[in-house]
Amino acid sequence: MKSYTYVEKSGKNFKPTATAQEVSFAKKDIYAKADKNRIAFWEDLAKEGIDWIEPWENGKAYQQKGNSFAWFKGGKLNLCYNAVDRHLNKPEKSAIVFVPELMHEKKIVISYKELFKMVNNAAAMLKYNGVKKGDVVSIYLPMIPETLAFMLACVRIGAIHGVVFSAFSPDALRTRIKDAGAKVLITSDIYYRRGKKESLKKKANKATRGLRIKKIIIPRAKVGKFLNQDHFNYIQPEVMDAEDLAFILYTSGTTGKPKGVMHTTGGYAVSTYWSAKYIFNMQEGETIWCTADIGWVTGHTYACYGPLLNGATTVLFEGMLDYPTPARYLQIINDNDVSIFYTAPTALRLFAQHGNKYPNKYKLNSLKILGSVGEPIDEKTWLWYYTNIGKKRCPVIDTYWQTETGTIVICSPPGIGPFIPSYAGKAFPGIDYEIADEKGKKLPLEKKGLLVQVPPFSPSLIRGVWGDPKRYKTYFIGKYYLAGDNAFKDAQGNIRILGRSDDVIKVAGHRLSTAEMENAIEGLLGVVEAAVVSKSDALRGKVPIAFVKSRWPMKEEKIVGIVNKKIGPIAKPAKVYFVKDLPKTRSGKIMRRVLKALLANEDPGNIMTLVNPESVKDIGEMLKSPPSPPKK
Ligand code: WT7
C-alpha cells in the first residue's frame, strides 16, 4: 500500500500538506462561509447530508426561546434509514468489522445488507416486546455488532435508547434504568475481558431485581448470527420530527445523581454526519476505528452513527487494546487497513510506555488521520502519537467535545490545521465558543476563564436533562451554554482546554462525579463524611483520592469496595486517607480546593476563612509522611 504525507512541520507547529488540503472535505474558506450566516450554513449542510422525508418550514431552521432551542423543527426524517437503508444501493459494502478479543476467534465482517437485516430483526423483536415510539430501551452490552443493531433498531421505530457502559456496576445500571423508566433491557450472557469470561447477565439480573422490565439476552456464542438471518420482517422506519428524541445518555455532573442527556434526531444526524466527514475526511468505504466503548458518547457518534451515516466501515473491538500483547492495537490497524484511528490520551500514554518497540514493527501505511479525545493531550504524548503511530505522515487531531455537545465542537480539521500540540483548535465551522468570567461576561483573548458556547447553539447540543428540567437550566450562564471547562483562546482563535472547572473528574478519559463517589462512601455505616478530589496521574490523567472521616477505624478496602459496588471499577479511589477532620468553610462547605492543593504539593492559599484551619496542617503532615509499603 502506498502511503501519503498529510502533515508537515511549520515552525514549532504542524500544518496540512498540499495533498491533505486537496483531499480534505473542509477547506480553509469554510469558516468565513459559516460565519456569514451560521443558520443558513447548517441548513445547507442539513439538506446536502441527510435524506429528509419532509423539509422543515422555510425560514424556521433555528428557533430559540430562552434556553430552549430547536433545529429543523417540523422536518421529518429517520436516523436509522439514513445510517443503513440509504446505503442499500451498495449492499455488499462493509458496515462493521467485528474483532473478537480472543485471538483464535475469527473477525466478522458485516455488510450494509446484513446490517439492514439485523436492524429489522432487532426492531421486530423490540416491537414484539411491546416497545413503542417514545419508550426508553436500556442497552447494557459489550462491543459487539448486535449493540449497534439494537441502537439502530430503537431509532428505527422511534424508541429512545439509553446505553449503559458494560463495566458499570449493577447498582449504577439500576439507577439509570429506574431514572429512565426503561421498558426493556438488552444485554448479553457474557463477554470477554483479558481472556476471561465476564457475566453481564448476572449483573443485569441483580440490577433489575424487583423491577418490571423485559429482558432480551444475546448469547455471546451467537455474535454476528443472532440477528443476521435470511428471513426477516421489514419494519418501516418511523417518521420522526427533527426534534423528537433519538437517545438519552447518562453522564456525571456535580451532584450525586447522574443525568440523562437528551439528544434529538435532526440536529444530531446533521452534526454527526458532517463532523465525521469534515474532521476525519470520512469517505464511503473507508475504515475508521474509534476505540471508545459504545457506553460513552464517543462510541455513539464515531463508532456507530458517524461512520454509518457516511457509508464508511466501523471497527468494533471487543477487548482491551493491549491484550494479549501491547501490539494488539497495531495489529488491528494493520490487518483492517484502518485509515482513521481515534483514541484517548490515556490509551496513548499506556502505549508510549513501551517507546517505539512495537510501533516500529508496523508500517501502518493505511493510516491518514489520528484523533484524540476525552481529556487534554499533553505535548509529549501528542508527539509520541505523531511520530510512532502516524509515522510523521498523519495529523493528530485533538478533538474537544462532551456528552452534551453530541459531536466534536473544537478541533483543527485535517485540511486546514494548524495542529498545535496541547491546543484543541478552533470552534467547528458554524459553532462559536468564547471564554467568559463567572458572571457570564466575555473575556478578552489570552485570558483564562470558563468555556462557553454562543447561540445559535450547535445542532446536536443537549436539549434537556431527562426528567429534570431544573437541572437543564444550570447549563446556562446568561445567554451562553456553560461547558464546565476552563480554557483560553489565542489571537488566531485557537482554544486551549485547561481541565474541568467543576467537581467532575476525568479518570482515564471517563467522566466521573466526585459527589457520586462521596455519596457511595457516605452510605457506609461508620462514615461521618467524605471528600473526593482528583490527583494527577502519569497514565490515567487524573485519579480519585478519597478523604474520609469515620467514627471508628476502617480499612481502605472497605471504602474502595463500596465505590466499586455503587459505581464500578473505573471509579475506585487510588488512595484513601482517613482524617480527623475535613477542611470546611463557616457555612459548612468542604474545601476540596484545599485538599487538591495539598495533594499536588501546592500552596493551599488563604485558609483563614475556614472553621478548622488546623485540619489543613494535619492533612498536610499526613500526606508528607512516607506512605506505607504497598500490600502484595
Ligand atoms: C469532558 C467531556 C468528548 C467525548 C468523550 C468525553 C473533557 C473531552 C477533550 C479534549 C480536553 C477534553 C472535558 C469535557 N474533554 N475532550 N480534547 N481536550 N478536554 O465526553 O464524558 O462528556 O466528557 O471531557 O473536560 O468537558 P464526556
XYZ file of C-alpha atoms and ligand atoms in Angstrom:
659
model
C 0.000 0.000 0.000
C 1.331 3.426 -0.979
C 1.398 5.973 1.790
C 0.817 9.711 1.567
C 2.021 12.507 3.763
C -0.761 14.669 5.144
C 1.145 16.853 7.547
C 4.356 18.844 7.642
C 6.236 20.836 10.193
C 5.769 24.581 10.176
C 7.934 26.284 12.761
C 7.052 24.805 16.118
C 3.705 23.573 14.873
C 2.309 21.405 12.129
C 0.187 22.135 9.087
C -1.527 20.140 6.339
C 0.466 19.336 3.191
C -0.842 20.363 -0.223
C -2.116 16.781 -0.642
C -4.040 16.981 2.601
C -5.577 20.309 1.620
C -6.608 18.870 -1.701
C -8.197 15.655 -0.454
C -9.944 17.177 2.557
C -13.638 17.998 2.512
C -13.315 21.082 4.691
C -11.246 23.827 3.033
C -9.833 26.976 4.556
C -12.656 29.244 3.398
C -15.241 27.246 5.339
C -15.039 29.470 8.438
C -15.772 32.634 6.507
C -18.642 30.892 4.726
C -20.113 29.665 8.012
C -19.683 32.987 9.799
C -21.674 34.851 7.157
C -24.821 33.171 8.380
C -24.485 30.254 10.739
C -28.089 29.153 10.454
C -28.019 29.170 6.663
C -24.722 27.282 6.784
C -26.257 24.450 8.832
C -29.372 24.495 6.709
C -27.325 23.863 3.575
C -25.429 21.066 5.303
C -28.674 19.512 6.521
C -30.096 19.430 3.008
C -26.943 18.035 1.474
C -26.005 15.406 4.062
C -29.263 13.926 5.262
C -32.275 12.393 3.499
C -35.435 14.089 4.738
C -38.949 12.755 4.390
C -40.333 16.258 4.691
C -38.477 19.563 4.898
C -38.704 21.965 7.817
C -40.656 25.123 7.377
C -38.920 27.744 5.288
C -37.063 30.302 7.372
C -37.528 28.282 10.566
C -34.407 26.147 10.664
C -33.463 27.504 14.084
C -35.792 28.651 16.814
C -34.891 29.746 20.318
C -36.820 30.934 23.321
C -34.804 31.418 26.475
C -32.684 28.313 26.932
C -34.914 26.176 24.739
C -33.910 25.886 21.153
C -34.769 23.724 18.189
C -33.182 22.843 14.874
C -35.104 21.890 11.741
C -38.360 21.545 13.690
C -41.154 20.255 11.501
C -38.650 18.468 9.283
C -39.186 14.717 9.177
C -36.551 12.008 8.945
C -35.402 8.686 10.306
C -31.871 8.308 11.675
C -31.705 4.554 11.046
C -32.855 4.996 7.456
C -30.041 7.493 6.935
C -27.441 5.235 8.552
C -28.486 1.948 6.963
C -31.231 1.855 4.318
C -29.820 4.588 2.159
C -26.651 2.568 1.552
C -28.535 -0.399 0.152
C -27.585 0.655 -3.368
C -24.177 -0.775 -2.439
C -25.377 -3.717 -0.379
C -22.083 -5.610 -0.214
C -20.119 -2.692 1.217
C -18.778 -3.442 4.726
C -20.537 -1.663 7.548
C -19.000 -3.308 10.603
C -15.832 -5.273 11.198
C -16.094 -7.063 14.498
C -12.781 -8.122 16.051
C -13.269 -10.529 18.951
C -10.945 -10.362 21.890
C -9.838 -13.984 21.742
C -7.135 -14.468 19.128
C -8.475 -17.776 17.866
C -11.903 -16.339 17.070
C -12.192 -15.018 13.516
C -13.223 -11.482 12.757
C -16.749 -10.985 11.434
C -17.431 -8.587 8.580
C -20.990 -7.332 8.292
C -22.157 -5.737 5.053
C -24.747 -2.964 4.886
C -27.213 -5.517 3.537
C -26.623 -7.767 6.534
C -26.802 -4.865 8.929
C -30.132 -3.960 7.350
C -31.438 -7.437 8.100
C -30.069 -7.342 11.643
C -31.641 -3.987 12.336
C -35.035 -5.083 11.028
C -34.901 -8.247 13.106
C -33.942 -6.280 16.182
C -36.748 -3.793 15.508
C -39.231 -6.653 15.164
C -38.010 -8.076 18.467
C -38.468 -4.738 20.187
C -41.975 -4.385 18.788
C -42.801 -7.915 19.865
C -41.775 -6.892 23.380
C -44.187 -4.020 23.276
C -41.759 -1.185 22.601
C -43.424 1.837 21.022
C -42.367 5.259 19.813
C -41.145 7.339 22.752
C -40.367 4.334 25.017
C -36.931 4.021 26.558
C -34.851 0.909 25.934
C -31.800 0.286 28.124
C -28.819 -1.292 26.407
C -26.156 -2.937 28.555
C -23.923 -4.647 26.063
C -20.266 -5.120 25.169
C -18.722 -4.068 21.863
C -20.481 -6.493 19.543
C -22.341 -5.799 16.261
C -25.676 -6.561 17.935
C -25.186 -3.497 20.133
C -25.201 -1.199 17.119
C -28.060 -3.148 15.544
C -30.253 -2.632 18.605
C -29.395 1.059 18.873
C -30.305 1.491 15.218
C -33.443 -0.598 15.714
C -34.543 1.729 18.515
C -34.212 4.842 16.416
C -35.840 2.999 13.514
C -39.054 2.553 15.486
C -38.789 5.858 17.347
C -37.784 4.322 20.675
C -35.169 6.135 22.755
C -32.034 4.169 23.554
C -30.146 4.604 26.769
C -26.860 2.735 26.573
C -25.161 1.974 29.888
C -21.429 1.231 29.942
C -20.972 -2.516 30.451
C -18.360 -2.008 33.172
C -20.814 -0.062 35.321
C -21.946 -1.965 38.410
C -25.456 -3.406 38.865
C -26.247 -0.517 41.232
C -25.263 2.043 38.603
C -27.301 0.229 35.949
C -30.321 0.044 38.235
C -30.206 3.785 38.948
C -30.166 4.521 35.220
C -32.906 2.038 34.318
C -35.140 3.474 37.022
C -34.461 7.084 36.190
C -35.134 6.453 32.507
C -38.214 4.320 33.165
C -36.948 1.791 30.625
C -39.389 -0.833 29.386
C -36.881 -3.311 28.013
C -33.261 -4.120 28.790
C -30.978 -5.649 26.213
C -27.919 -7.440 27.469
C -25.714 -10.442 26.738
C -24.903 -13.543 28.724
C -21.157 -12.938 28.801
C -18.318 -11.086 27.157
C -14.574 -11.457 27.219
C -12.195 -9.246 29.151
C -8.484 -10.049 29.134
C -9.318 -13.552 28.001
C -11.755 -14.228 30.826
C -15.498 -14.565 30.698
C -17.416 -11.769 32.412
C -21.058 -12.379 33.135
C -23.183 -9.428 32.138
C -26.401 -11.334 32.646
C -25.623 -11.859 36.297
C -25.064 -8.146 36.780
C -28.195 -7.325 34.786
C -30.283 -9.693 36.902
C -29.014 -8.078 40.051
C -29.726 -4.621 38.680
C -33.311 -5.418 37.734
C -34.360 -7.358 40.831
C -37.959 -6.440 41.609
C -38.292 -4.118 38.598
C -40.893 -4.620 35.901
C -38.728 -4.788 32.850
C -38.446 -7.235 29.967
C -35.042 -8.568 29.009
C -33.555 -9.611 25.710
C -30.354 -11.591 26.212
C -27.877 -12.067 23.390
C -25.807 -15.244 23.621
C -22.176 -14.302 23.064
C -21.704 -17.587 21.183
C -24.114 -16.293 18.517
C -22.386 -12.983 17.933
C -22.904 -11.861 14.335
C -25.578 -14.546 13.843
C -28.181 -13.764 16.472
C -29.935 -11.193 14.285
C -28.360 -11.918 10.943
C -30.858 -14.277 9.329
C -32.082 -14.510 5.771
C -35.695 -14.386 6.778
C -36.688 -11.122 8.270
C -39.649 -8.856 8.534
C -39.197 -5.413 7.109
C -40.036 -2.819 9.714
C -40.962 0.550 8.286
C -38.793 3.363 9.663
C -40.903 5.625 11.868
C -41.416 9.173 10.610
C -39.671 11.280 13.234
C -39.734 15.006 13.781
C -36.280 16.569 13.822
C -36.883 17.497 17.458
C -38.121 14.043 18.546
C -35.681 12.379 20.912
C -33.129 9.997 19.418
C -31.449 8.877 22.614
C -30.510 9.673 26.152
C -27.126 9.033 27.641
C -26.274 9.306 31.306
C -23.272 11.292 32.355
C -21.849 12.640 35.591
C -22.421 16.121 36.848
C -21.689 17.918 40.062
C -24.369 16.242 42.152
C -24.544 12.633 43.288
C -27.108 11.771 40.642
C -26.139 11.022 37.031
C -28.065 12.986 34.421
C -29.724 11.697 31.283
C -28.506 13.945 28.492
C -31.204 14.265 25.822
C -30.350 14.284 22.120
C -32.795 14.880 19.293
C -32.935 13.305 15.861
C -32.400 16.016 13.236
C -29.669 18.127 14.780
C -27.760 15.048 15.871
C -27.968 13.465 12.402
C -26.711 16.609 10.675
C -23.878 17.365 13.105
C -22.797 13.741 13.258
C -22.700 13.249 9.501
C -20.762 16.449 8.870
C -18.385 16.347 11.801
C -17.308 12.834 10.771
C -16.869 13.997 7.188
C -15.082 17.257 7.910
C -12.931 16.170 10.829
C -11.987 12.669 9.755
C -12.408 13.117 5.978
C -14.560 10.059 6.221
C -15.289 8.630 2.802
C -17.505 5.855 1.666
C -15.736 2.554 2.021
C -13.047 3.845 4.381
C -12.367 2.184 7.692
C -12.459 4.048 10.964
C -11.545 2.592 14.294
C -12.832 4.601 17.219
C -11.682 2.715 20.303
C -14.196 4.262 22.703
C -16.758 1.984 24.287
C -20.291 2.291 22.995
C -21.331 3.207 26.547
C -19.869 6.684 26.026
C -20.928 9.376 23.602
C -17.716 8.912 21.592
C -18.798 5.359 20.838
C -22.284 6.530 19.840
C -21.115 9.214 17.460
C -17.853 7.957 15.964
C -18.103 4.159 16.295
C -21.756 3.950 15.258
C -23.680 6.851 13.740
C -20.847 8.918 12.193
C -19.300 6.105 10.142
C -22.650 4.575 9.162
C -24.245 7.871 8.113
C -21.215 8.310 5.839
C -21.321 4.778 4.439
C -17.924 4.015 5.950
C -16.784 0.895 7.793
C -16.513 0.879 11.568
C -14.236 -1.440 13.508
C -15.663 -2.826 16.746
C -13.126 -4.404 19.006
C -14.443 -6.416 21.886
C -11.398 -6.346 24.105
C -8.558 -4.400 25.618
C -6.180 -2.572 23.304
C -3.115 -4.200 24.840
C -4.414 -7.739 25.162
C -2.883 -10.302 24.749
C 0.193 -8.221 23.815
C 0.973 -4.489 23.704
C 0.952 -4.797 19.906
C -2.699 -5.797 19.650
C -3.996 -2.385 18.609
C -1.281 -2.077 15.958
C -2.198 -5.460 14.581
C -5.835 -4.432 14.310
C -4.956 -1.211 12.454
C -2.680 -3.203 10.166
C -4.989 -6.146 9.469
C -8.003 -3.975 8.701
C -6.407 -1.149 6.705
C -7.688 1.363 9.202
C -7.382 4.878 7.812
C -8.760 6.799 10.780
C -7.677 5.889 14.294
C -9.450 7.679 17.126
C -8.473 7.059 20.727
C -7.870 8.671 24.122
C -4.692 10.139 25.624
C -4.873 7.633 28.471
C -4.533 4.745 25.971
C -1.716 6.560 24.192
C 0.184 7.064 27.429
C -0.110 3.344 28.030
C 1.224 2.549 24.539
C 4.012 5.123 24.894
C 5.390 3.308 27.931
C 6.888 0.810 25.524
C 8.508 3.545 23.421
C 8.824 2.648 19.745
C 9.413 -1.064 20.283
C 6.024 -2.209 18.998
C 5.057 0.542 16.536
C 8.386 0.144 14.729
C 7.352 -3.331 13.652
C 4.426 -1.928 11.653
C 4.353 0.392 8.653
C 0.744 1.454 9.236
C 0.552 2.850 5.700
C -3.231 2.765 5.669
C -3.461 5.497 8.313
C -4.431 9.018 7.253
C -5.770 10.714 10.339
C -5.212 10.271 14.042
C -7.673 11.577 16.583
C -7.518 12.160 20.313
C -10.420 12.699 22.684
C -11.604 12.739 26.264
C -9.041 14.819 28.109
C -6.275 17.258 27.261
C -3.438 15.574 25.367
C -0.036 16.683 26.636
C 2.707 17.640 24.204
C 4.859 14.591 24.910
C 2.047 12.140 24.221
C 0.982 14.129 21.160
C 4.491 13.881 19.690
C 4.752 10.190 20.511
C 1.455 9.571 18.710
C 2.504 11.679 15.720
C 5.920 10.046 15.429
C 5.290 6.412 16.231
C 1.777 5.698 15.043
C 1.378 8.456 12.463
C 4.982 7.977 11.271
C 5.136 11.763 10.854
C 2.659 11.464 7.964
C -0.680 11.894 9.736
C -2.050 14.875 11.603
C -3.002 14.378 15.235
C -6.406 15.967 15.590
C -7.220 16.830 19.159
C -10.992 16.859 19.407
C -12.812 18.584 22.231
C -16.439 17.827 22.944
C -18.806 16.434 25.563
C -21.720 14.083 26.064
C -23.780 17.270 25.942
C -22.477 18.514 22.599
C -23.106 15.142 20.923
C -20.404 15.761 18.343
C -16.938 17.300 18.156
C -17.129 21.071 18.619
C -13.498 22.221 18.814
C -10.661 20.872 16.646
C -8.361 21.623 13.710
C -9.770 19.985 10.562
C -7.198 17.869 8.659
C -7.037 20.062 5.558
C -6.894 23.323 7.480
C -4.806 22.948 10.644
C -2.729 24.203 12.312
C -2.041 21.234 14.558
C -0.620 22.591 17.757
C 0.240 20.111 20.485
C -1.888 20.785 23.596
C -4.336 23.104 21.760
C -7.705 21.657 20.796
C -8.010 24.131 17.906
C -10.825 26.329 16.633
C -14.549 26.048 17.123
C -16.026 23.851 14.379
C -17.399 25.910 11.472
C -20.863 27.181 12.311
C -20.229 26.956 16.064
C -18.976 29.746 18.296
C -17.099 29.353 21.575
C -15.959 32.145 23.845
C -14.286 32.499 27.213
C -16.327 34.129 29.973
C -15.949 35.009 33.618
C -18.100 33.649 36.440
C -20.722 36.307 35.784
C -21.037 35.313 32.155
C -19.140 38.289 30.810
C -16.995 37.646 27.745
C -13.258 37.801 28.452
C -10.587 39.115 26.076
C -8.206 36.839 24.110
C -5.495 35.012 26.050
C -7.455 35.356 29.317
C -8.257 32.160 31.192
C -11.872 31.588 32.088
C -14.949 29.474 31.537
C -15.541 27.913 28.151
C -18.991 28.860 26.826
C -20.910 28.270 23.600
C -22.594 31.263 21.988
C -26.061 30.978 20.372
C -27.296 29.997 17.831
C -26.356 26.755 19.566
C -24.867 23.824 17.686
C -27.451 21.466 16.158
C -26.526 18.486 18.347
C -26.260 20.336 21.649
C -28.185 18.881 24.620
C -31.943 19.616 24.579
C -32.719 18.657 28.138
C -31.940 16.527 31.173
C -34.274 13.530 31.331
C -36.936 14.144 33.944
C -35.136 17.140 35.407
C -35.837 20.432 33.610
C -34.393 22.403 36.532
C -31.039 20.766 36.135
C -31.001 21.601 32.436
C -31.138 25.289 33.366
C -27.837 25.007 35.256
C -26.118 24.577 31.881
C -26.649 28.197 31.028
C -24.930 31.323 32.194
C -26.721 34.322 30.789
C -27.219 33.618 27.120
C -24.302 31.166 26.948
C -24.131 27.394 27.281
C -21.644 26.609 30.056
C -19.322 23.711 29.223
C -17.812 23.154 32.670
C -14.252 23.517 31.432
C -11.593 26.158 31.871
C -9.890 27.395 28.731
C -8.331 30.318 26.894
C -8.266 31.446 23.300
C -5.319 32.884 21.379
C -5.370 35.661 18.768
C -5.865 33.124 15.963
C -8.929 31.666 17.647
C -7.168 28.506 18.807
C -8.548 27.252 22.082
C -6.587 25.523 24.778
C -8.600 23.444 27.221
C -7.288 23.555 30.766
C -9.474 20.983 32.502
C -12.763 20.972 34.359
C -13.980 23.998 36.251
C -16.334 21.955 38.429
C -16.316 18.848 40.603
C -16.249 16.467 37.692
C -13.077 14.468 37.149
C -11.784 12.655 34.125
C -10.182 9.365 35.061
C -8.581 7.601 32.103
C -10.939 9.682 29.952
C -14.003 8.502 31.900
C -16.150 11.244 33.305
C -16.904 10.774 36.985
C -18.653 12.805 39.612
C -16.862 13.290 42.889
C -20.250 13.822 44.522
C -21.401 10.406 43.313
C -18.347 8.759 44.865
C -18.815 10.720 48.084
C -22.457 9.606 48.253
C -21.380 5.990 47.913
C -18.789 6.312 50.673
C -21.072 8.263 52.998
C -23.611 5.461 52.713
C -21.279 3.182 54.679
C -22.022 2.680 58.345
C -19.383 4.454 60.406
C -18.501 7.098 57.833
C -19.167 10.639 59.019
C -18.269 12.376 55.808
C -16.079 12.084 52.755
C -14.472 14.307 50.160
C -13.171 13.027 46.847
C -10.744 15.075 44.805
C -8.524 14.386 41.817
C -4.792 13.982 41.703
C -2.633 13.951 38.565
C -1.531 10.544 37.380
C 1.056 9.734 34.727
C -1.114 7.144 32.983
C -4.715 7.889 33.762
C -4.573 11.679 33.657
C -6.367 12.059 36.957
C -7.256 9.589 39.685
C -9.756 9.964 42.528
C -8.413 10.281 46.062
C -10.798 9.937 48.994
C -10.540 11.741 52.323
C -12.755 10.065 54.875
C -13.761 10.972 58.382
C -15.000 7.862 60.179
C -16.449 7.105 63.590
C -14.207 4.094 64.112
C -11.096 2.675 62.420
C -11.884 1.370 58.978
C -9.993 -0.425 56.238
C -9.143 1.288 52.976
C -10.552 -1.737 51.084
C -13.958 -1.115 52.527
C -14.090 2.372 51.025
C -12.693 1.244 47.691
C -15.131 -1.673 47.709
C -18.243 0.429 48.165
C -17.295 2.751 45.298
C -16.707 -0.302 43.118
C -20.099 -1.680 44.087
C -22.084 1.532 43.685
C -20.426 2.826 40.530
C -17.922 0.387 39.056
C -14.208 -0.388 38.920
C -13.350 2.769 36.925
C -14.274 4.953 39.904
C -12.242 3.143 42.571
C -10.211 5.639 44.633
C -6.470 5.247 44.064
C -5.894 6.047 47.730
C -7.976 6.640 50.827
C -6.864 8.936 53.631
C -8.628 8.687 56.969
C -8.655 12.131 58.517
C -9.637 13.646 61.852
C -11.437 16.489 60.179
C -12.124 17.821 56.696
C -11.343 21.484 55.987
C -14.586 23.447 55.938
C -15.848 26.952 55.475
C -18.042 28.580 58.076
C -21.072 27.661 56.054
C -20.053 24.011 56.224
C -18.804 23.587 52.673
C -15.894 21.149 52.343
C -12.937 22.920 50.761
C -11.973 20.419 48.085
C -9.744 23.064 46.523
C -7.540 22.925 49.619
C -7.329 19.131 49.548
C -6.440 19.220 45.871
C -3.661 21.726 46.503
C -2.257 19.645 49.362
C -2.199 16.541 47.169
C -0.403 18.424 44.419
C 2.066 19.785 46.958
C 0.895 23.306 46.191
C 0.130 26.217 48.447
C -3.459 25.767 49.692
C -3.940 29.550 49.597
C -5.876 31.508 52.163
C -7.244 29.155 54.792
C -8.111 31.757 57.404
C -11.779 31.686 56.439
C -12.019 28.035 57.438
C -13.629 26.977 60.699
C -10.880 24.437 61.217
C -7.612 25.679 59.685
C -5.730 23.140 61.834
C -7.209 20.342 59.694
C -5.137 21.624 56.786
C -1.943 21.272 58.790
C -2.902 17.785 59.966
C -3.676 16.569 56.483
C -0.577 18.240 55.058
C 1.594 16.368 57.551
C -0.177 13.124 56.889
C 0.447 13.455 53.157
C 4.118 14.207 53.751
C 4.735 11.174 55.947
C 6.096 8.253 53.937
C 3.370 6.035 52.521
C 3.007 2.561 53.937
C 4.517 -0.102 51.661
C 2.078 -1.434 49.075
C 0.306 -4.627 50.041
C 1.038 -7.659 47.906
C -15.321 16.367 29.111
C -16.500 15.698 28.478
C -15.705 14.179 24.254
C -16.428 12.932 24.243
C -15.959 11.991 25.292
C -15.979 12.572 26.658
C -13.056 16.628 28.610
C -13.061 15.948 26.196
C -11.245 16.879 25.476
C -10.113 17.395 24.785
C -9.500 18.467 26.769
C -11.401 17.212 26.833
C -13.652 17.968 29.003
C -15.121 17.789 28.687
N -12.531 16.606 27.251
N -12.281 16.095 25.122
N -9.871 17.121 23.502
N -9.267 18.183 25.484
N -10.536 18.010 27.478
O -17.237 13.114 26.920
O -17.502 12.098 29.154
O -18.974 14.014 28.408
O -16.558 14.377 28.938
O -14.127 15.694 28.722
O -13.452 18.153 30.358
O -15.964 18.655 29.373
P -17.642 13.375 28.390
